[in-house]
mmCIF file of C-alpha atoms in Angstrom:
data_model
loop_
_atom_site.group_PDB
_atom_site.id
_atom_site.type_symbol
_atom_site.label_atom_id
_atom_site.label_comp_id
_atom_site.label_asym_id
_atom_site.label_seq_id
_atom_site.Cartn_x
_atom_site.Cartn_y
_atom_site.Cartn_z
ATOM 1 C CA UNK Y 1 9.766 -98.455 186.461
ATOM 2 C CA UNK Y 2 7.432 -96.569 183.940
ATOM 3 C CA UNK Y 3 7.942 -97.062 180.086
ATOM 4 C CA UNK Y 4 10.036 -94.514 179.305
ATOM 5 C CA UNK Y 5 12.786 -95.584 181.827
ATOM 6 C CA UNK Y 6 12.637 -99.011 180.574
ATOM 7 C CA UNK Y 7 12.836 -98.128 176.630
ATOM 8 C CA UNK Y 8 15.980 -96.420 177.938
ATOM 9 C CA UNK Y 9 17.270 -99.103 180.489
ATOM 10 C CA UNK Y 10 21.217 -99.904 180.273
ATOM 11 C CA UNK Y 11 23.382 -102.372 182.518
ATOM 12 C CA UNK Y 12 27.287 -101.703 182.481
ATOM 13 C CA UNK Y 13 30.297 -103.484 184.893
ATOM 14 C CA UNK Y 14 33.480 -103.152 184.852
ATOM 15 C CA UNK Y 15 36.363 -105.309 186.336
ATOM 16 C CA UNK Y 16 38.403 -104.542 189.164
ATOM 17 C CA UNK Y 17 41.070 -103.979 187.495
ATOM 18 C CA UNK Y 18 39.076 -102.055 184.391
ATOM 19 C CA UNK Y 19 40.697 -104.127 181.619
ATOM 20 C CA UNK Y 20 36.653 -106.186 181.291
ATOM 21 C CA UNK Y 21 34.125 -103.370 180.561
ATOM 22 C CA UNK Y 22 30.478 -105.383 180.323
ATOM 23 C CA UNK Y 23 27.200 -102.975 178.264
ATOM 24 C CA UNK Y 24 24.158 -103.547 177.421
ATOM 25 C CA UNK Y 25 21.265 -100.982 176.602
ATOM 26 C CA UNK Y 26 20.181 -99.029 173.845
ATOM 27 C CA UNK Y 27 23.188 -97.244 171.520
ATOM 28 C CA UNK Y 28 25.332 -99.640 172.696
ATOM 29 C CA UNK Y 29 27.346 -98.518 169.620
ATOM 30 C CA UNK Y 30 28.388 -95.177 170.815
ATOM 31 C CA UNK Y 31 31.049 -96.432 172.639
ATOM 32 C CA UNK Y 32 32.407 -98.593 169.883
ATOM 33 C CA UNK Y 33 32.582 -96.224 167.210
ATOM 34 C CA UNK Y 34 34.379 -94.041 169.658
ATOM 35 C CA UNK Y 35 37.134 -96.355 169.714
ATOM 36 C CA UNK Y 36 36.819 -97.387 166.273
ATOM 37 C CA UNK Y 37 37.679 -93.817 164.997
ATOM 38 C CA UNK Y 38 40.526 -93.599 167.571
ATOM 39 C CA UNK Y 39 42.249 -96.073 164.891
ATOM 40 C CA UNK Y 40 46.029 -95.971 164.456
ATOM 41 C CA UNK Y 41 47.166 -98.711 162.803
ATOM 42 C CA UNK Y 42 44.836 -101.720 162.398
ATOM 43 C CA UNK Y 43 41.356 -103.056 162.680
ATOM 44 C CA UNK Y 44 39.699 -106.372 162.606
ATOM 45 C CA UNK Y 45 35.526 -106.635 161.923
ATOM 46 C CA UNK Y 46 33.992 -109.735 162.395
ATOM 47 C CA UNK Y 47 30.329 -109.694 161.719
ATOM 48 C CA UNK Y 48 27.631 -112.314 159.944
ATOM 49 C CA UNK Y 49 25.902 -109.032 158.512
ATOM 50 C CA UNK Y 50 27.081 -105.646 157.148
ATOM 51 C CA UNK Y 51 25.553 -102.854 155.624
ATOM 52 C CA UNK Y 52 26.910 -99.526 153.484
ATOM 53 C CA UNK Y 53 26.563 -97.197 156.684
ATOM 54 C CA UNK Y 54 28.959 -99.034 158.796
ATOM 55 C CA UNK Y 55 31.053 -100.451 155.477
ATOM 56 C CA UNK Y 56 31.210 -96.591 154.962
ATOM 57 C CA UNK Y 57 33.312 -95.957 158.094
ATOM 58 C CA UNK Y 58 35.847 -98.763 157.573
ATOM 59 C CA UNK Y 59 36.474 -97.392 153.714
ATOM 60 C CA UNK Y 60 37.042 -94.014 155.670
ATOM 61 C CA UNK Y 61 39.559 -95.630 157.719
ATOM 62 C CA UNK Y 62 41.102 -97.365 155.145
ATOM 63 C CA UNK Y 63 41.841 -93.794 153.157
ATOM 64 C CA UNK Y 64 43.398 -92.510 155.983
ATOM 65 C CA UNK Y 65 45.602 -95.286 155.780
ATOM 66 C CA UNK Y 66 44.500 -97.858 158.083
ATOM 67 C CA UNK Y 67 44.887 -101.871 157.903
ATOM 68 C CA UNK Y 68 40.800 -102.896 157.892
ATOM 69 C CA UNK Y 69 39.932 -106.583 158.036
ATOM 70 C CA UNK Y 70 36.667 -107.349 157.086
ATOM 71 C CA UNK Y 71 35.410 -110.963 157.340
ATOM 72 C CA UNK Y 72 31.179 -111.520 157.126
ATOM 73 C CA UNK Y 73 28.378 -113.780 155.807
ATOM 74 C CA UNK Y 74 25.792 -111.233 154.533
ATOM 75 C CA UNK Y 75 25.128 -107.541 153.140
ATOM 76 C CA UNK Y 76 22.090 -105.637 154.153
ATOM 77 C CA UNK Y 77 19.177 -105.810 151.492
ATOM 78 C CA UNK Y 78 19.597 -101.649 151.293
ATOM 79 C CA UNK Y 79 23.369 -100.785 149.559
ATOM 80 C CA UNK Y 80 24.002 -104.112 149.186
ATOM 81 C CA UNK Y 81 25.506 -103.657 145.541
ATOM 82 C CA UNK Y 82 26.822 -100.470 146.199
ATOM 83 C CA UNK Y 83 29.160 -102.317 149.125
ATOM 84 C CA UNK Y 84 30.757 -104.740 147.096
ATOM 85 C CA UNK Y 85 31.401 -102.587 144.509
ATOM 86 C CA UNK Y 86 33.570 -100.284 147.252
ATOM 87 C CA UNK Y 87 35.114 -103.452 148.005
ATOM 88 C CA UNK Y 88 36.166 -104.952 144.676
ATOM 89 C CA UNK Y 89 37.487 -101.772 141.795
ATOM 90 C CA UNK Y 90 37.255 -102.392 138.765
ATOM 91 C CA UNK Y 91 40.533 -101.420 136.505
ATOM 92 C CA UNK Y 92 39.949 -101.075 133.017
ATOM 93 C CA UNK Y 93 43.068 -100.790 130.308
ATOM 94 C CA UNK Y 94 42.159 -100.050 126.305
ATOM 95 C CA UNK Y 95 44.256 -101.390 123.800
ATOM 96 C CA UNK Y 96 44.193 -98.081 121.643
ATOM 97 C CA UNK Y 97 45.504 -100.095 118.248
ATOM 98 C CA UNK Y 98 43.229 -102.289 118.603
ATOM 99 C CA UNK Y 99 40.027 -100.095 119.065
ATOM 100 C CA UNK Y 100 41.328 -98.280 116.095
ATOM 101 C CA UNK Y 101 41.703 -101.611 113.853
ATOM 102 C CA UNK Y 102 38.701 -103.003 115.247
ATOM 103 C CA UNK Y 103 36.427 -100.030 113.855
ATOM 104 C CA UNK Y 104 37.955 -99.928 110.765
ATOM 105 C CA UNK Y 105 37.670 -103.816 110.122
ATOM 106 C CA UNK Y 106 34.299 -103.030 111.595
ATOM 107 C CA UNK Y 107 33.435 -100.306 108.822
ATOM 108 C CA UNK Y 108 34.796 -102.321 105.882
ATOM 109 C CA UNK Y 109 33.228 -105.633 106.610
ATOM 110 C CA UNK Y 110 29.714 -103.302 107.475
ATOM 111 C CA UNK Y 111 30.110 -102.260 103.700
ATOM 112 C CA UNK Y 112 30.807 -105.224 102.270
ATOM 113 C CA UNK Y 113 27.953 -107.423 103.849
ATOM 114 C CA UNK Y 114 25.678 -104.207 102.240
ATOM 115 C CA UNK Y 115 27.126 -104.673 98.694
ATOM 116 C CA UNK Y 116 26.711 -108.372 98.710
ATOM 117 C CA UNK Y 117 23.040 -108.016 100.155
ATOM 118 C CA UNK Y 118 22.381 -106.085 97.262
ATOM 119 C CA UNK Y 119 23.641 -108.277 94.739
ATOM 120 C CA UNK Y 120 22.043 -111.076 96.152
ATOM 121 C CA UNK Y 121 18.582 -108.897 96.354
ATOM 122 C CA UNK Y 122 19.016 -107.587 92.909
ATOM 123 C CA UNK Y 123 20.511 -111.190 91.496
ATOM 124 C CA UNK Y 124 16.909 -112.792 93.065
ATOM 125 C CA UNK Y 125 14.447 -109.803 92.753
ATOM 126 C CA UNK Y 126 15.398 -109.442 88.641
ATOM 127 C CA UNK Y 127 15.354 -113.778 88.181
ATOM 128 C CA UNK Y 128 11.535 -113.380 89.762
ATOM 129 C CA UNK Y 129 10.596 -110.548 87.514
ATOM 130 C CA UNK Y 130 12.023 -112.223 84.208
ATOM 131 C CA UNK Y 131 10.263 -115.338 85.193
ATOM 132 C CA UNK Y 132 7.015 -113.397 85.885
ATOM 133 C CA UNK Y 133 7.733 -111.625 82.790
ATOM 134 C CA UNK Y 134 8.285 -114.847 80.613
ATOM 135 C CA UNK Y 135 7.113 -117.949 82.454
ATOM 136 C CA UNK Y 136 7.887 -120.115 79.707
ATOM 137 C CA UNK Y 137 11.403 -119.224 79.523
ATOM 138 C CA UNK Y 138 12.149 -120.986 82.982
ATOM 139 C CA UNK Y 139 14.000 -119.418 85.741
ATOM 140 C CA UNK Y 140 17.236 -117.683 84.480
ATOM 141 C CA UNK Y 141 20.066 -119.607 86.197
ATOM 142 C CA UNK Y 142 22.600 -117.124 86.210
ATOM 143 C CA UNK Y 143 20.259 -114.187 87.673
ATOM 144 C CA UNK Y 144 19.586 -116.855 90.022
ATOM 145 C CA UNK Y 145 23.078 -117.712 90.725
ATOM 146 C CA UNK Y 146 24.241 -114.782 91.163
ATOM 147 C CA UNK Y 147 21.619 -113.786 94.076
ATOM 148 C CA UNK Y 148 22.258 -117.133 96.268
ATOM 149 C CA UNK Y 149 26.109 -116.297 95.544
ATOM 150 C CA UNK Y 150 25.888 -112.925 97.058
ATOM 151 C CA UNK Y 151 23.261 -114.069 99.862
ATOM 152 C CA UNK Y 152 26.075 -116.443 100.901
ATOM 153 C CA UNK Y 153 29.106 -114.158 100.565
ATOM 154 C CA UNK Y 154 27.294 -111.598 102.577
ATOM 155 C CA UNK Y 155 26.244 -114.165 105.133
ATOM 156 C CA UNK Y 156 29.993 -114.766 105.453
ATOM 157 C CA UNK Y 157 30.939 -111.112 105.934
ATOM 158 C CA UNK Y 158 28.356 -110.717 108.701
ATOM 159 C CA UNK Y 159 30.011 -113.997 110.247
ATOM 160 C CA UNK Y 160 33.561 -112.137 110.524
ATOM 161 C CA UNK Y 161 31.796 -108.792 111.791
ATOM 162 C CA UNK Y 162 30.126 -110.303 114.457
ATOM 163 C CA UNK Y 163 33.805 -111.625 114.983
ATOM 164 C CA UNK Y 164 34.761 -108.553 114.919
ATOM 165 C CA UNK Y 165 32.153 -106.957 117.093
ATOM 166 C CA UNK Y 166 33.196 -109.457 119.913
ATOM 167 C CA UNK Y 167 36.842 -108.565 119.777
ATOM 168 C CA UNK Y 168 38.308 -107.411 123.056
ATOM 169 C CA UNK Y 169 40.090 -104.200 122.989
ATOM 170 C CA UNK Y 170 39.343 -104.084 127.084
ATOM 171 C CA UNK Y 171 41.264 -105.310 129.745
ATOM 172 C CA UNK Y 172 39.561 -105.909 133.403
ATOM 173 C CA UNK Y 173 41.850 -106.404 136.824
ATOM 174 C CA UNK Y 174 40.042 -106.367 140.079
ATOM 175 C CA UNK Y 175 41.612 -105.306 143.367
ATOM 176 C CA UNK Y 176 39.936 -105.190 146.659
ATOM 177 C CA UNK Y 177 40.071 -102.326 148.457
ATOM 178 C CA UNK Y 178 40.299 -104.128 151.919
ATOM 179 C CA UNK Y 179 41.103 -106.893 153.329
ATOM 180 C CA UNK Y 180 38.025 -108.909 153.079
ATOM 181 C CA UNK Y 181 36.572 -112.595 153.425
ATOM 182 C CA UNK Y 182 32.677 -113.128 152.465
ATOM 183 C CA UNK Y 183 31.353 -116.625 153.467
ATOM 184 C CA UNK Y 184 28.151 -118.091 152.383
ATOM 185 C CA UNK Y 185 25.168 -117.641 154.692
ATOM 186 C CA UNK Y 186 22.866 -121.029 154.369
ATOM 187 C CA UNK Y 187 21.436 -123.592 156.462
ATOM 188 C CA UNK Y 188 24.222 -125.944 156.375
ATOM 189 C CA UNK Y 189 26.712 -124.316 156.654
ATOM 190 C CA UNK Y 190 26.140 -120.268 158.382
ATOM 191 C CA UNK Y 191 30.165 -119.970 158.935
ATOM 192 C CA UNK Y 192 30.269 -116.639 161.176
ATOM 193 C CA UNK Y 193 28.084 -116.116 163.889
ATOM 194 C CA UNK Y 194 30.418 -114.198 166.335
ATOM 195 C CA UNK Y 195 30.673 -110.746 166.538
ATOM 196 C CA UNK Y 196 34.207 -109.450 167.098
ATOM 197 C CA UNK Y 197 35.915 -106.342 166.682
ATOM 198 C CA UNK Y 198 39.898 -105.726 167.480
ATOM 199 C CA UNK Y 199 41.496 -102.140 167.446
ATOM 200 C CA UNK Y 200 45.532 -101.821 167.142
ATOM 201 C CA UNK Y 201 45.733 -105.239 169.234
ATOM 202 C CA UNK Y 202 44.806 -103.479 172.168
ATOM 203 C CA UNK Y 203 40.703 -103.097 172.493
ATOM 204 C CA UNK Y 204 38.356 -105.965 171.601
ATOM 205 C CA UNK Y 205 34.744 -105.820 171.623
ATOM 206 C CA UNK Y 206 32.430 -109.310 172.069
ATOM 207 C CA UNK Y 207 29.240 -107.790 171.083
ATOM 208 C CA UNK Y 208 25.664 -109.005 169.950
ATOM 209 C CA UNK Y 209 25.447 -105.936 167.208
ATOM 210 C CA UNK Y 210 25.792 -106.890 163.892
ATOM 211 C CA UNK Y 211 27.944 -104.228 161.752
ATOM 212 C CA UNK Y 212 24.957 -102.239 161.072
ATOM 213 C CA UNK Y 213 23.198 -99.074 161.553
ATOM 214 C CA UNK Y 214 20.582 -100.271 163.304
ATOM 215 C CA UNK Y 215 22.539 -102.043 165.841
ATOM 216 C CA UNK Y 216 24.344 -99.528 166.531
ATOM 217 C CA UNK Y 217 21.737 -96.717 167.314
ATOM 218 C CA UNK Y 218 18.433 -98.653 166.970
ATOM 219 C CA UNK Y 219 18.590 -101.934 169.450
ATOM 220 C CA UNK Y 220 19.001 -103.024 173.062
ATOM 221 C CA UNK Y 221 22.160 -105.107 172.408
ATOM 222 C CA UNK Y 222 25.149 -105.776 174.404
ATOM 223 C CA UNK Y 223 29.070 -105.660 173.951
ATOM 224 C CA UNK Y 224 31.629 -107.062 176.284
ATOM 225 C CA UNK Y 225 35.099 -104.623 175.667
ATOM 226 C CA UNK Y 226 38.303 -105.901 176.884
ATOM 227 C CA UNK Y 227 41.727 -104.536 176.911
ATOM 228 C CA UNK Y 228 43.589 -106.911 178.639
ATOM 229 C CA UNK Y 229 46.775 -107.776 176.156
ATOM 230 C CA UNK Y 230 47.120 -111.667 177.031
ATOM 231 C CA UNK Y 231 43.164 -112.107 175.763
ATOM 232 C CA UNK Y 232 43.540 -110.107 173.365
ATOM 233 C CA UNK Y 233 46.609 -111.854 171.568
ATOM 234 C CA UNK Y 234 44.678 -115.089 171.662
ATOM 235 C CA UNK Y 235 41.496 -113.633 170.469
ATOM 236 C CA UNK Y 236 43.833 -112.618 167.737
ATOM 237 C CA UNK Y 237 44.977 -115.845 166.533
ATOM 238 C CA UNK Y 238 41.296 -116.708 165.967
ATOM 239 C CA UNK Y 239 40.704 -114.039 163.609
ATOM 240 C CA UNK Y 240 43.756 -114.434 161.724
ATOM 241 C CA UNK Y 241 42.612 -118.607 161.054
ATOM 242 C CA UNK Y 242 39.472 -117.170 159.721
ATOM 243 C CA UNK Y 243 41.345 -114.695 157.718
ATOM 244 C CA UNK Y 244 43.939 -117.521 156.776
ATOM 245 C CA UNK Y 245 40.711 -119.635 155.120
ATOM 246 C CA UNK Y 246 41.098 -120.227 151.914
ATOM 247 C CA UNK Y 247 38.393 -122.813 151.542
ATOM 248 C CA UNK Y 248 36.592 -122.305 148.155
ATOM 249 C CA UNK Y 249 33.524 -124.104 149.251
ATOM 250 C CA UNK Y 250 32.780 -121.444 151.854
ATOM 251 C CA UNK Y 251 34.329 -118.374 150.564
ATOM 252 C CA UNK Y 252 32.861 -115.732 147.792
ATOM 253 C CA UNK Y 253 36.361 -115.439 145.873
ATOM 254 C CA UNK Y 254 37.176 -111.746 144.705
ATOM 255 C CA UNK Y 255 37.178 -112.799 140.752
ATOM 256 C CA UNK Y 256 33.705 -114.564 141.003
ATOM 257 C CA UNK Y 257 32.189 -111.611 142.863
ATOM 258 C CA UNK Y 258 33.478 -109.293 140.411
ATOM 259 C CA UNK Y 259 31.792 -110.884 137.543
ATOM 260 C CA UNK Y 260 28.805 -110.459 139.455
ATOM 261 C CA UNK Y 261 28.941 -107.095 139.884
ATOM 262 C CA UNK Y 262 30.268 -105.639 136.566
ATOM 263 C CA UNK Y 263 29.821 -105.382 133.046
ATOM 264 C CA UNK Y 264 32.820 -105.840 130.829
ATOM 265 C CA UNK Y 265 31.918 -104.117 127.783
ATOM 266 C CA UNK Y 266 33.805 -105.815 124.134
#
């Protein structure tokens, strides 16, 4: 067998009775992503690492007004970001009286610390030049007075507009745009390592390719697709337990993520 034929080698069996397909070559994606976009109703990914490419086709899914489950342990380095934020939206709702009381409190207090910076300036800068004037006359107390007075009352002033400055007038919600489940990937404890894929309860894929691009097109891998119902159901029942997991240790929660990702501006 010369190179080229190997580079381009693929093995595929099927079942007697065709409900056990068996792959494995190069682009052993093809076939899945046929079925994938033949979508009616639901679909269940299962895969220790993601990346925006194939996120991109179950958001496209989702639009059209499919179920997607999403359950993994990793993003790709490249649109890693850009992922989560098409899985967790940001809402924002402005409290329009209060933007409008906060800048004016904001305006006021801005003038005030000014006029009292001033006074406390002028109060201190005219006590040094009597006293350099007329040493022997002492410091004049009520110059003096005056400027620590308006130091300190313009100290308090900036006090309340920083206050003010860190007032909310913004309100964040978060919803996630799938369903979705992100475990931690470490050494203890790597949670996913299967790679499953159900469509409409009715095709499942066993498949070495992670739910990327390069699996998909790039790599020899290997996919087992099955449409016998009876397997099916039970391979079912395993995805909904890790969909069911609501173990806090394990799972990146939606709120926590979310902080992560966004800014919440005052």
């Amino acid at each position: 067998m010369n190179t080229k034929e190997q580079l381009s080698f693929n093995f595929k069996q099927t079942t007697a009775g065709d409900d056990v397909e068996i792959y494995s070559g190069k682009n052993a994606g093809k076939r899945v992503l046929k079925d994938l976009f033949t979508t009616e109703n639901e679909i269940t990914v299962i895969s220790p690492i993601i990346d925006d490419i194939r996120a991109a086709d179950l958001f496209l899914l989702a639009r059209k007004g499919m179920k997607v489950n999403l359950a993994f342990n990793n993003l790709h380095a490249l649109g890693r970001d850009n992922v989560l934020k098409k899985l967790i939206i940001q809402e924002v709702e402005t409290d329009m009286e209060a933007v409008l009381d906060k800048s004016s409190s904001k305006r006021w207090l801005n003038l005030l610390v000014i006029i009292f910076a001033v006074i406390g300036i002028s109060g201190l800068g005219y006590t040094g030049y009597e006293f350099n004037q007329n040493p022997e006359n002492g410091l004049n107390l009520v110059h003096a007075a005056i400027g620590v007075i308006g130091f300190l009352i313009a100290m308090v002033f900036e006090v309340m507009r920083q206050l003010v400055i860190r007032r909310k007038v913004n309100t964040y919600t978060y919803s996630e745009r799938i369903n979705f489940k992100y475990f931690k990937n470490n050494l203890k404890e790597n949670y996913l390592t299967a790679r499953i894929i159900i469509i409409d309860n009715s095709i499942a894929y066993f498949t070495s390719m992670d739910f990327t691009r390069e699996s998909y097109e790039d790599r020899h891998e290997h996919w087992t697709r099955i449409t016998n119902s009876e397997k099916i159901a039970e391979l079912k029942k395993l995805t909904d337990g890790i969909f069911a997991s609501d173990n806090k240790l394990n799972t990146h929660q939606t709120a926590w993520l979310a902080k992560k990702l966004y800014k919440e501006p005052q």
